[in-house]
Coordinates of C-alpha atoms and ligand atoms in Angstrom, one line a residue:
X1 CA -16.1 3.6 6.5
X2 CA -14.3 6.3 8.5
X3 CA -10.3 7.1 7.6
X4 CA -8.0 9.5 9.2
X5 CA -5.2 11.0 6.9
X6 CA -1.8 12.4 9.1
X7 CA 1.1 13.1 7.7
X8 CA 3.8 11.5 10.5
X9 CA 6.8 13.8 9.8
X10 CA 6.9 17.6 10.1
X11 CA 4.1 18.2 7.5
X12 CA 4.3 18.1 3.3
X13 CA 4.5 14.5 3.1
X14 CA 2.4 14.3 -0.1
X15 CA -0.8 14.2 2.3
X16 CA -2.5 15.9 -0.5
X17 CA -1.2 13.6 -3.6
X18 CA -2.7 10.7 -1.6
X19 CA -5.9 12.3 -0.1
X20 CA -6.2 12.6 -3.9
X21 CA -6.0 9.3 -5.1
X22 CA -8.1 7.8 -2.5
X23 CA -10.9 10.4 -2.7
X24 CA -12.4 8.6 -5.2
X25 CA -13.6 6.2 -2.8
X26 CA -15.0 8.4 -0.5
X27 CA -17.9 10.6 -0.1
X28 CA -17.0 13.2 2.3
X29 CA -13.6 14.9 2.7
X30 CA -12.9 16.6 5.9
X31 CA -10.7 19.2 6.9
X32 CA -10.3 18.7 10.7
X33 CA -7.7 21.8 11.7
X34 CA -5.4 24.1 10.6
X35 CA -5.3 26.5 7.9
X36 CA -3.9 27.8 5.4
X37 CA -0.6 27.3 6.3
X38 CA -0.5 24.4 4.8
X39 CA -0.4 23.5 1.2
X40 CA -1.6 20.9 -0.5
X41 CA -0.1 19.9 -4.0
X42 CA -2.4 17.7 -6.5
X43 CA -1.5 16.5 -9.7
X44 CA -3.5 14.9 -12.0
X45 CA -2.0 15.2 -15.7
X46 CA -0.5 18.5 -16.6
X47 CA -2.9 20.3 -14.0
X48 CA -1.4 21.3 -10.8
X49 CA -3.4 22.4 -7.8
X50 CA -1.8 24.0 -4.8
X51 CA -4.1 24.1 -2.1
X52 CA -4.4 25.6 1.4
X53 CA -7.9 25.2 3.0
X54 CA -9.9 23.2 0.7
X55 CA -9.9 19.4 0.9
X56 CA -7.7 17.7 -1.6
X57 CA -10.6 15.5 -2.1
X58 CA -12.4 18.2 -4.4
X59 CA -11.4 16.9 -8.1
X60 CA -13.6 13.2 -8.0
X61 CA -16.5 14.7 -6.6
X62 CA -16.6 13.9 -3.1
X63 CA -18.5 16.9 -1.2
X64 CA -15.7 18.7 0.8
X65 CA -15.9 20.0 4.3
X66 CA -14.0 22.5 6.6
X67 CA -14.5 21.2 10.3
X68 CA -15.0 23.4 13.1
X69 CA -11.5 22.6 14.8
X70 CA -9.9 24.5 11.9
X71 CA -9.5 28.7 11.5
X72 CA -10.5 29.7 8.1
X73 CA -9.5 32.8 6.1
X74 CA -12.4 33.5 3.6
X75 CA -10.5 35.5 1.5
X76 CA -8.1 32.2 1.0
X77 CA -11.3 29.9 0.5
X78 CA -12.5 32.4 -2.4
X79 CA -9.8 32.8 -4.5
X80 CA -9.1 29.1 -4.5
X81 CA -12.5 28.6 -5.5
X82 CA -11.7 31.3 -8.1
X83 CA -8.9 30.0 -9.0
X84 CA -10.8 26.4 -9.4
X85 CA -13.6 28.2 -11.5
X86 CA -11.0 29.5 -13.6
X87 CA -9.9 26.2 -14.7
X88 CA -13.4 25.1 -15.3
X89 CA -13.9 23.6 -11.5
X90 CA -17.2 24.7 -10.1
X91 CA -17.7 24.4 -6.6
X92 CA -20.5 25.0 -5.0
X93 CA -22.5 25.1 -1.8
X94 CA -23.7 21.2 -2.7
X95 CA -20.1 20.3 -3.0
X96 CA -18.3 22.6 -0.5
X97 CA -19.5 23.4 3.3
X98 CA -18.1 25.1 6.4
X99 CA -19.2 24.5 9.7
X100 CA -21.0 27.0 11.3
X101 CA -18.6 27.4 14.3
X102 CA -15.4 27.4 12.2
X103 CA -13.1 30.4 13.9
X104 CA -12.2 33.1 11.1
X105 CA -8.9 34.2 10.7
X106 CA -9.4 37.9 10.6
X107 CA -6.4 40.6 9.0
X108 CA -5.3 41.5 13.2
X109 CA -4.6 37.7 13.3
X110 CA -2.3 37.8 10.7
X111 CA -1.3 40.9 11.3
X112 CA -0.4 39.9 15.0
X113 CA 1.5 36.7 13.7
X114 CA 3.7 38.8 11.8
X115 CA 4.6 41.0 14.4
X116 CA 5.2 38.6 17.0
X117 CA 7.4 36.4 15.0
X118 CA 9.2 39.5 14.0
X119 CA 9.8 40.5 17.8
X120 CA 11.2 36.8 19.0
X121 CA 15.1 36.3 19.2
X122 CA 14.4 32.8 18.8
X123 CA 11.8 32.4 15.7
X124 CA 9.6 29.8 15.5
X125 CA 9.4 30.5 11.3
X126 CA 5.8 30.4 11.1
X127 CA 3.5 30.9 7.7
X128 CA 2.5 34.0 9.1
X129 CA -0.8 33.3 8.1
X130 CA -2.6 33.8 11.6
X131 CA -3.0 30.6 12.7
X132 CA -1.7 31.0 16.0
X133 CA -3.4 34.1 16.8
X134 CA -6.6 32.6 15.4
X135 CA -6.5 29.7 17.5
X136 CA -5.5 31.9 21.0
X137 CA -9.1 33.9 20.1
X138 CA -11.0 30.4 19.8
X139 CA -9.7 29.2 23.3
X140 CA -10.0 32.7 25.0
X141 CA -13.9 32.6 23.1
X142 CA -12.7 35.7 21.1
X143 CA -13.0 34.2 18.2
X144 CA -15.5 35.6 15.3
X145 CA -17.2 32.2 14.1
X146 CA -18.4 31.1 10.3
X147 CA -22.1 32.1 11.5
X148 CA -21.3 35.3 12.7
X149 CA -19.4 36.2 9.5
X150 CA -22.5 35.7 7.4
X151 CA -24.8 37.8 9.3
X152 CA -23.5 41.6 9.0
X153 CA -25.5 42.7 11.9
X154 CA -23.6 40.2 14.3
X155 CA -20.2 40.5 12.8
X156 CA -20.4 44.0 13.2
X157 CA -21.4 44.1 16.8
X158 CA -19.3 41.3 17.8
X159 CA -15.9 43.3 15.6
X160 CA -17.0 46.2 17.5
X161 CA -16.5 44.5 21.0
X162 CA -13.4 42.9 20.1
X163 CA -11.8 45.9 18.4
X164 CA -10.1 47.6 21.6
X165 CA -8.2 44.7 23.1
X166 CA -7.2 44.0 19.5
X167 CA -6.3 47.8 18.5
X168 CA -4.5 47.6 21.8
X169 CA -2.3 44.1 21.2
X170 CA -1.3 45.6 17.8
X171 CA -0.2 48.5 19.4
X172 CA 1.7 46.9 22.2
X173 CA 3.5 45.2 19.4
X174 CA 4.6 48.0 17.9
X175 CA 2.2 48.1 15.1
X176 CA -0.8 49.7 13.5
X177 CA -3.8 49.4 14.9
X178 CA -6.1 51.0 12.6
X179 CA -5.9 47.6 10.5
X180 CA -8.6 46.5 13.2
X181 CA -11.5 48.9 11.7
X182 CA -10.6 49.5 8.7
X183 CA -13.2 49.7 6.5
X184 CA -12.3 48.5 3.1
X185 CA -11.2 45.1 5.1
X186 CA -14.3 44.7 7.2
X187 CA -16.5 45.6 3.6
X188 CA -14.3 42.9 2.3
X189 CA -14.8 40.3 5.2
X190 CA -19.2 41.5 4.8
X191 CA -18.9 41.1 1.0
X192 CA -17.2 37.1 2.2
X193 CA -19.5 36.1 4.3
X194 CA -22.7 37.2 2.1
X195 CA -21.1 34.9 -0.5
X196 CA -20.3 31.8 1.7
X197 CA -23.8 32.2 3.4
X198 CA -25.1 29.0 2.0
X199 CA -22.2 26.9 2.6
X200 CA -23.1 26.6 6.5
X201 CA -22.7 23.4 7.9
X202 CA -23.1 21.2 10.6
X203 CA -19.7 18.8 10.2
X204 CA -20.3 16.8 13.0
X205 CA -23.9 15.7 11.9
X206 CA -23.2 15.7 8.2
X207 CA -20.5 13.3 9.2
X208 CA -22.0 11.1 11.7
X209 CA -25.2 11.0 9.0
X210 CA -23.0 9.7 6.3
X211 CA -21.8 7.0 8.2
X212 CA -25.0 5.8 9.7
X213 CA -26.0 5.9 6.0
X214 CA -23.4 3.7 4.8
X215 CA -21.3 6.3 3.6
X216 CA -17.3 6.7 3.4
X217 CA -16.0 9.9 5.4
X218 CA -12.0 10.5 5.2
X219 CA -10.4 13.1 7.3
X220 CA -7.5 15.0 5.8
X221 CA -5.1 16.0 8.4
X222 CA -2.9 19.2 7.3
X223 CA 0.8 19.9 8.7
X224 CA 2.2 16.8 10.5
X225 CA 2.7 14.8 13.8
X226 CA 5.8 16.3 15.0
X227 CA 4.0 19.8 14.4
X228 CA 1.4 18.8 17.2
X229 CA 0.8 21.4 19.4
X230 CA 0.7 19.1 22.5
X231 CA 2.9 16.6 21.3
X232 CA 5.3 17.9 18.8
X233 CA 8.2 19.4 19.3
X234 CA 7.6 23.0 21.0
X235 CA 7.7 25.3 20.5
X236 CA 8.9 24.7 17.0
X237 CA 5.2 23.6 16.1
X238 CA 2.1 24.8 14.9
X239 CA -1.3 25.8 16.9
X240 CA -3.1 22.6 16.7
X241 CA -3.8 19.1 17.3
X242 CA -2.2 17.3 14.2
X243 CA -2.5 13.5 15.5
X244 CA -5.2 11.4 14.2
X245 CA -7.3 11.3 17.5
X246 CA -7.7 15.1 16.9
X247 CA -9.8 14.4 13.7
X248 CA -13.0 12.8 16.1
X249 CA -12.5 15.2 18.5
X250 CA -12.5 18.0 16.2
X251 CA -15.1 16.7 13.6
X252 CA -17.4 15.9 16.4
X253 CA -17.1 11.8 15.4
X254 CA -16.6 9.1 18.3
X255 CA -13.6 7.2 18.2
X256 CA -15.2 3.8 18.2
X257 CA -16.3 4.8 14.4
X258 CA -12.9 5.2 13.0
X259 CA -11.6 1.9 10.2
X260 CA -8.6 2.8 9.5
X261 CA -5.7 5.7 10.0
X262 CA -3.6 5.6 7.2
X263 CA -0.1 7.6 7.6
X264 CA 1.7 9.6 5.1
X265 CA 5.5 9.2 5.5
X266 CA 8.0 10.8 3.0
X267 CA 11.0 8.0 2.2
X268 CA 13.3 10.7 3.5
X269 CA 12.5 13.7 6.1
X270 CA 12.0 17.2 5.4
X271 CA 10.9 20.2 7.4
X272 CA 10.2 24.0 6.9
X273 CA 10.8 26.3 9.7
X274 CA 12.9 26.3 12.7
X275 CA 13.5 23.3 15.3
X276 CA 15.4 20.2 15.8
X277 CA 15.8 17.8 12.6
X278 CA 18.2 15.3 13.7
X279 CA 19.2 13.5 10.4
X280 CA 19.2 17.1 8.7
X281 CA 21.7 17.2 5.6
X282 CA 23.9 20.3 5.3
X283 CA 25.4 18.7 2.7
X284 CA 25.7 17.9 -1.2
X285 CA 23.4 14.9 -0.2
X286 CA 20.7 17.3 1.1
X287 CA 21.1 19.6 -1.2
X288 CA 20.4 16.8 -4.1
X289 CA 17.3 15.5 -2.4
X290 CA 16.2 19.1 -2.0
X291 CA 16.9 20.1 -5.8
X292 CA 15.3 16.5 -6.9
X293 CA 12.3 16.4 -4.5
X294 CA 12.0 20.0 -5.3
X295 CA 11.5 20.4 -1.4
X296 CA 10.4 24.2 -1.4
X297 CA 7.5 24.8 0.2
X298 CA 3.7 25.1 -1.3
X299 CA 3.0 27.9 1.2
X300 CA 6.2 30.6 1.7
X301 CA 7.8 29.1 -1.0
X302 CA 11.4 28.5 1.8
X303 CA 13.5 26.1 1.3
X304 CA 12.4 22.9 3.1
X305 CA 15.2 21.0 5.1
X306 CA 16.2 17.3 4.4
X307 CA 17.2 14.7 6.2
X308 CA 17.5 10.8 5.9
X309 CA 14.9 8.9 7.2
X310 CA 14.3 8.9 11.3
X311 CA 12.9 6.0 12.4
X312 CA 12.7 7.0 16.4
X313 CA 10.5 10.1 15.3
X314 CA 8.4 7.7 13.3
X315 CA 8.0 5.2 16.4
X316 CA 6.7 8.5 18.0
X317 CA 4.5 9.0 15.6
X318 CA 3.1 5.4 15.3
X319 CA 2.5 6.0 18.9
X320 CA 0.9 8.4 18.7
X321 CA -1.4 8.3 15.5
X322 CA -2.1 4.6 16.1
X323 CA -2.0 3.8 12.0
X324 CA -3.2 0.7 10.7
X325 CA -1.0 1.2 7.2
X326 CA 1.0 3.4 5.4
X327 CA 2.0 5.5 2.4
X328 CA 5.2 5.8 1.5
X329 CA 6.0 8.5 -0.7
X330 CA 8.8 9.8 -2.7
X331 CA 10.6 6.9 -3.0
X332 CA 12.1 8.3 -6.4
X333 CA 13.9 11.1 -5.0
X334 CA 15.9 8.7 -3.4
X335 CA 17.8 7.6 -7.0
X336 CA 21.3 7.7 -7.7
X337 CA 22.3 8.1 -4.3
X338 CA 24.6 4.9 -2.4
X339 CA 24.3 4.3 0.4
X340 CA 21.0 5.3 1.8
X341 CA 20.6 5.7 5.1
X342 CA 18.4 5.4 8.0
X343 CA 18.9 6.5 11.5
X344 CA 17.9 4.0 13.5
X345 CA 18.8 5.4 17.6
X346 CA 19.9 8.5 18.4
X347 CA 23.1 9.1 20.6
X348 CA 22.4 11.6 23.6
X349 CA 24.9 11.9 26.8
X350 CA 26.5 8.9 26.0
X351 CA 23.3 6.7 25.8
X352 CA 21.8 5.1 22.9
X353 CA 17.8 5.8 22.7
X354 CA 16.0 4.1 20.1
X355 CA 13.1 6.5 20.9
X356 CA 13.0 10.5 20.7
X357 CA 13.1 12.1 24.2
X358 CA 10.4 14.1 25.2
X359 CA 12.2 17.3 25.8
X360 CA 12.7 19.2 22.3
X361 CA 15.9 20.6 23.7
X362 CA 17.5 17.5 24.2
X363 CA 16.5 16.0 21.0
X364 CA 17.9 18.7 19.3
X365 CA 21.1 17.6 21.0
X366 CA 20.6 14.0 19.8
X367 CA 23.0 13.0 16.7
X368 CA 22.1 10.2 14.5
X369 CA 23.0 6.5 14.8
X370 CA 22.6 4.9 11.1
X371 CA 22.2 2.2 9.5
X372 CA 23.3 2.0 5.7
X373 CA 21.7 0.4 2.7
X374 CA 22.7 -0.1 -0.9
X375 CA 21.0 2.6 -2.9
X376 CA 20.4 2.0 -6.5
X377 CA 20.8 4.3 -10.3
X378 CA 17.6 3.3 -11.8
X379 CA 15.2 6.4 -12.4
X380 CA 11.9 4.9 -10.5
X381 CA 9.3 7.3 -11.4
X382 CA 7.6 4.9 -14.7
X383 CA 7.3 2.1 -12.3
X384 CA 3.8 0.9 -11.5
X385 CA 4.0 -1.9 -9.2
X386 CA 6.0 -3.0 -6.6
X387 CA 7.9 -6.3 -8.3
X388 CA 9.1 -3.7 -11.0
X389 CA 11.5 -1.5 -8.8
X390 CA 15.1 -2.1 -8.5
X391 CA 15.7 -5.0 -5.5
X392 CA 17.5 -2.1 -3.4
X393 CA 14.8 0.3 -3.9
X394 CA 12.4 -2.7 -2.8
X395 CA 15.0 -3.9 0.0
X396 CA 14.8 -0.2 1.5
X397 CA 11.2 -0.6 1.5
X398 CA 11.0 -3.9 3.6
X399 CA 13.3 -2.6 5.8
X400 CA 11.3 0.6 6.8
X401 CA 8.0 -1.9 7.0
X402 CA 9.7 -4.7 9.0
X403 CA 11.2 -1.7 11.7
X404 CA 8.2 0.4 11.3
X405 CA 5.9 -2.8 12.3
X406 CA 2.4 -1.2 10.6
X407 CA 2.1 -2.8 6.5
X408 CA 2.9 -0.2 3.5
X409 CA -0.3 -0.4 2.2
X410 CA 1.0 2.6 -1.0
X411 CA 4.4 3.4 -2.7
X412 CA 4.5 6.7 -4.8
X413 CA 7.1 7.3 -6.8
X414 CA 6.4 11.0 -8.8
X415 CA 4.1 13.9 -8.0
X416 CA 1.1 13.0 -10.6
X417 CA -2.0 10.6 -9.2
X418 CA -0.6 7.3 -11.7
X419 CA 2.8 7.6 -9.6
X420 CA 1.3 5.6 -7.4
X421 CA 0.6 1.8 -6.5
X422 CA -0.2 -0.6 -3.5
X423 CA 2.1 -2.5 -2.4
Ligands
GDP501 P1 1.3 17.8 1.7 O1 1.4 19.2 2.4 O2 1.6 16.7 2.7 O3 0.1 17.7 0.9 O4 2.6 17.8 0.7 P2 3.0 19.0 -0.3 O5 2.0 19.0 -1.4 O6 3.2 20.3 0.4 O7 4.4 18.5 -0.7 C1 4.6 17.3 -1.4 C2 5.3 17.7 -2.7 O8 5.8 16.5 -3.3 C3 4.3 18.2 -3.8 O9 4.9 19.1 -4.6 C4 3.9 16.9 -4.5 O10 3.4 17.2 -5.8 C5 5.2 16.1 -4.5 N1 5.0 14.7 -4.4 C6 4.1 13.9 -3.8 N2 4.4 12.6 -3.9 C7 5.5 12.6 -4.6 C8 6.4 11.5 -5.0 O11 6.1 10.3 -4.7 N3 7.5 11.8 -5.7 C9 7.8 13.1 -6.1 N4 8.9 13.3 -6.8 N5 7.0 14.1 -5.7 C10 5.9 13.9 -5.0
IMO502 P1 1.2 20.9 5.3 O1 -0.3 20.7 5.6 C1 5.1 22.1 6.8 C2 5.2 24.9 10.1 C3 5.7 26.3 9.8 C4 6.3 26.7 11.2 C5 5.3 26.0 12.2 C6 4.3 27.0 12.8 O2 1.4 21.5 3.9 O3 2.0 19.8 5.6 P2 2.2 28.2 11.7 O4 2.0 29.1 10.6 O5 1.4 26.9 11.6 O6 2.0 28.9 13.0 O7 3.7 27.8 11.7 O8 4.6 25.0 11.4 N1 4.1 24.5 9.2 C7 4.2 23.6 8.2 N2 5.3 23.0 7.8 N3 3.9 21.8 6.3 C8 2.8 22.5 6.7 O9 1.5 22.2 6.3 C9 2.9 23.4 7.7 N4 2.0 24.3 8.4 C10 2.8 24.9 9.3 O10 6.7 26.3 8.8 O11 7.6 26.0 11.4
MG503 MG1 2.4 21.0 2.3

């Protein structure tokens, strides 16, 4: 069995509460792009695990993979093993690999993220973590690659034929270029790749294998749809494919493999960063659901915008994601407040669209049209199965299924693993 994993908003869904729970079904967890920029909260019990690059899928023993459509920092990938260790988690090469042509994020991407933001009037609000830059080096074929990181003769040669155009972007940029050579960083980077030698993988083949062998494989997409770099809203987005096809083509699987695509949808809408959010609250309301859903982010730690619930961007991303069900999550943080609503159309020029436009600077002209809906008081975060939550708080929930059109297949109502239930 073969499942994608998106998040369908603008990223921090819960993606990694639900990769999670449903790990424990699968054999392989896949990290098909990004970085770390995103972050991944698990909870199970007291223990809470913020991830950025490994697969959320670590803590019930599924072997864990970073794809080569992502950009990995080593430095991030060892001290979240490190931290793991720590707390008594010991992963290993038999439980961790990274393909072998996996770009690394190297300090001039970072450093050349945070420069670049810096020099733009209109920011995009980026993690600053280098993604971008990472991912211009793959496409150009700059990139340094997981197998040249673990051989010091060939990262050396290959740093040393990259260094001037690097040195010389830095400096256009205003910065320092001697961050490109210098040597405590590249001992560092030798020192990484030495230690991650025997995690090289082949993702596409270890994946392909699994499923010929009967094996379960889920993909665990990071950010979200409307973050696409092709399709979300730019240039407010980040520097990859976030949409469920992206997962074959960047794990190397066919499409005709793929079961299922399950979407992660948050009951409201949040998102960090700058760009259009058309049901954004600048109000007590938002403020509530931002103090209650403690909406700050895993990775920077901003404050994440709210909204109410859009259902037009969700169309979008049905569209484009294809799921076959849904989890809806953080229905709790949605308590005590009456009514709740849900925009349904947006209002642009005088027309009513029930369906985002494709230009990001007219959506973020579009205002809201909403429909209300009784909230309810009751606290929801004991309840564990559907029949047991307040009829508004179940109402709500047939209303987003019946206009979405794809089944809610989960409901989580609190951070921790039991918070959940099918519905
Ligand atoms: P991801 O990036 O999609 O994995 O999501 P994040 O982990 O960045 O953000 C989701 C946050 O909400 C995390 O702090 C989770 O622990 C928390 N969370 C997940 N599901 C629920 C839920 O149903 N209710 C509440 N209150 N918190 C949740
Ligand atoms: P998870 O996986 C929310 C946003 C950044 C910024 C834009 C570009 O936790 O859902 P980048 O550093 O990627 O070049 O920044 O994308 N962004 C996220 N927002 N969740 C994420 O990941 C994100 N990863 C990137 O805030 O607006
Ligand atoms: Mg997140």
């Amino acid at each position: 069995m073969f499942t994608i994993i998106t998040g369908a908003q603008f990223g921090d869904e819960g993606k990694g509460k639900i990769v999670d729970l449903m790990s424990g079904e699968y054999d392989l967890v896949v990290r098909f792009q990004g970085g770390d920029n995103a972050g991944h909260t698990v909870k199970v019990g007291e223990d809470v695990y913020k991830l950025h690059l490994i697969p959320s899928g670590f803590l019930l023993d599924s072997r864990v993979l970073i794809g080569p459509g992502t950009v990995m920092n080593p430095e991030v990938l060892a001290t979240e093993m490190d931290m793991l260790a720590e707390g008594g988690i010991k992963l290993d090469a038999k439980r961790v690999g990274v393909d072998a042509k996996t770009s690394i994020i190297m300090p001039y991407h970072i450093e050349l993220d945070g420069l670049r933001e810096s020099l733009r009037t209109e920011k995009i609000g980026t993690t600053k973590r280098g993604i971008g830059f990472a991912y211009i080096d793959k496409v150009a074929r700059d990139e340094i690659r997981m197998s040249d990181l673990v051989d010091k003769e060939r990262f050396l040669k290959r740093l040393e034929e990259l260094a001037p155009s690097k040195e010389a972007a830095i400096k256009e940029l205003g910065g320092d270029p001697s961050i490109v050579m210098d040597e405590v960083l590249i001992d560092k980077y030798v020192k990484l790749g030495e230690r991650f030698a025997s995690y090289i993988t082949d993702v596409s083949y270890e994946v392909n294998k699994a499923l010929d062998d009967g094996k379960n494989v889920l993909a665990e997409g990071a950010q979200g749809t409307h973050l696409d770099v092709i399709h979300g809203t730019q240039k407010f987005v980040t520097s990859s494919c976030t949409i469920a096809g992206s997962a074959c083509a960047n794990i190397g699987v066919g499409p005709t493999r793929v079961d299922s695509v399950l979407g992660i949808v948050k009951a409201y809408i949040t998102r960090v960063g700058e760009g259009p959010l058309p049901t954004e609250l600048l109000d007590d309301v938002g403020e509530q659901i931002q103090q209650v859903g403690r909406e700050f982010g895993t990775t920077t730690g901003r404050s994440r915008r709210c909204g109410w619930f859009d259902l037009p961007l969700l169309k979008k991303a049905i569209y484009l994601n294809g799921y076959t069900s849904i989890a809806l999550t953080k229905l709790d943080v949605l308590s005590n407040l009456d009514p709740v609503r849900v925009c349904v159309a947006y209002e642009l020029d005088g027309k009513t669209l029930d369906y985002p436009p494709e230009d990001t600077s007219e959506l973020a002209r579009c205002k809201p049209v909403y429909e209300d809906l009784p909230g309810w008081e009751n606290d929801l975060t004991g309840v564990k199965e559907f029949a047991d939550l307040p009829q508004a708080a179940k109402d709500y929930v047939l209303y987003l299924e019946d206009k979405m059109g794809v089944p809610i297949e989960y409901i989580s109502v609190g951070p921790a693993r039991a918070q959940t239930f099918k519905k």
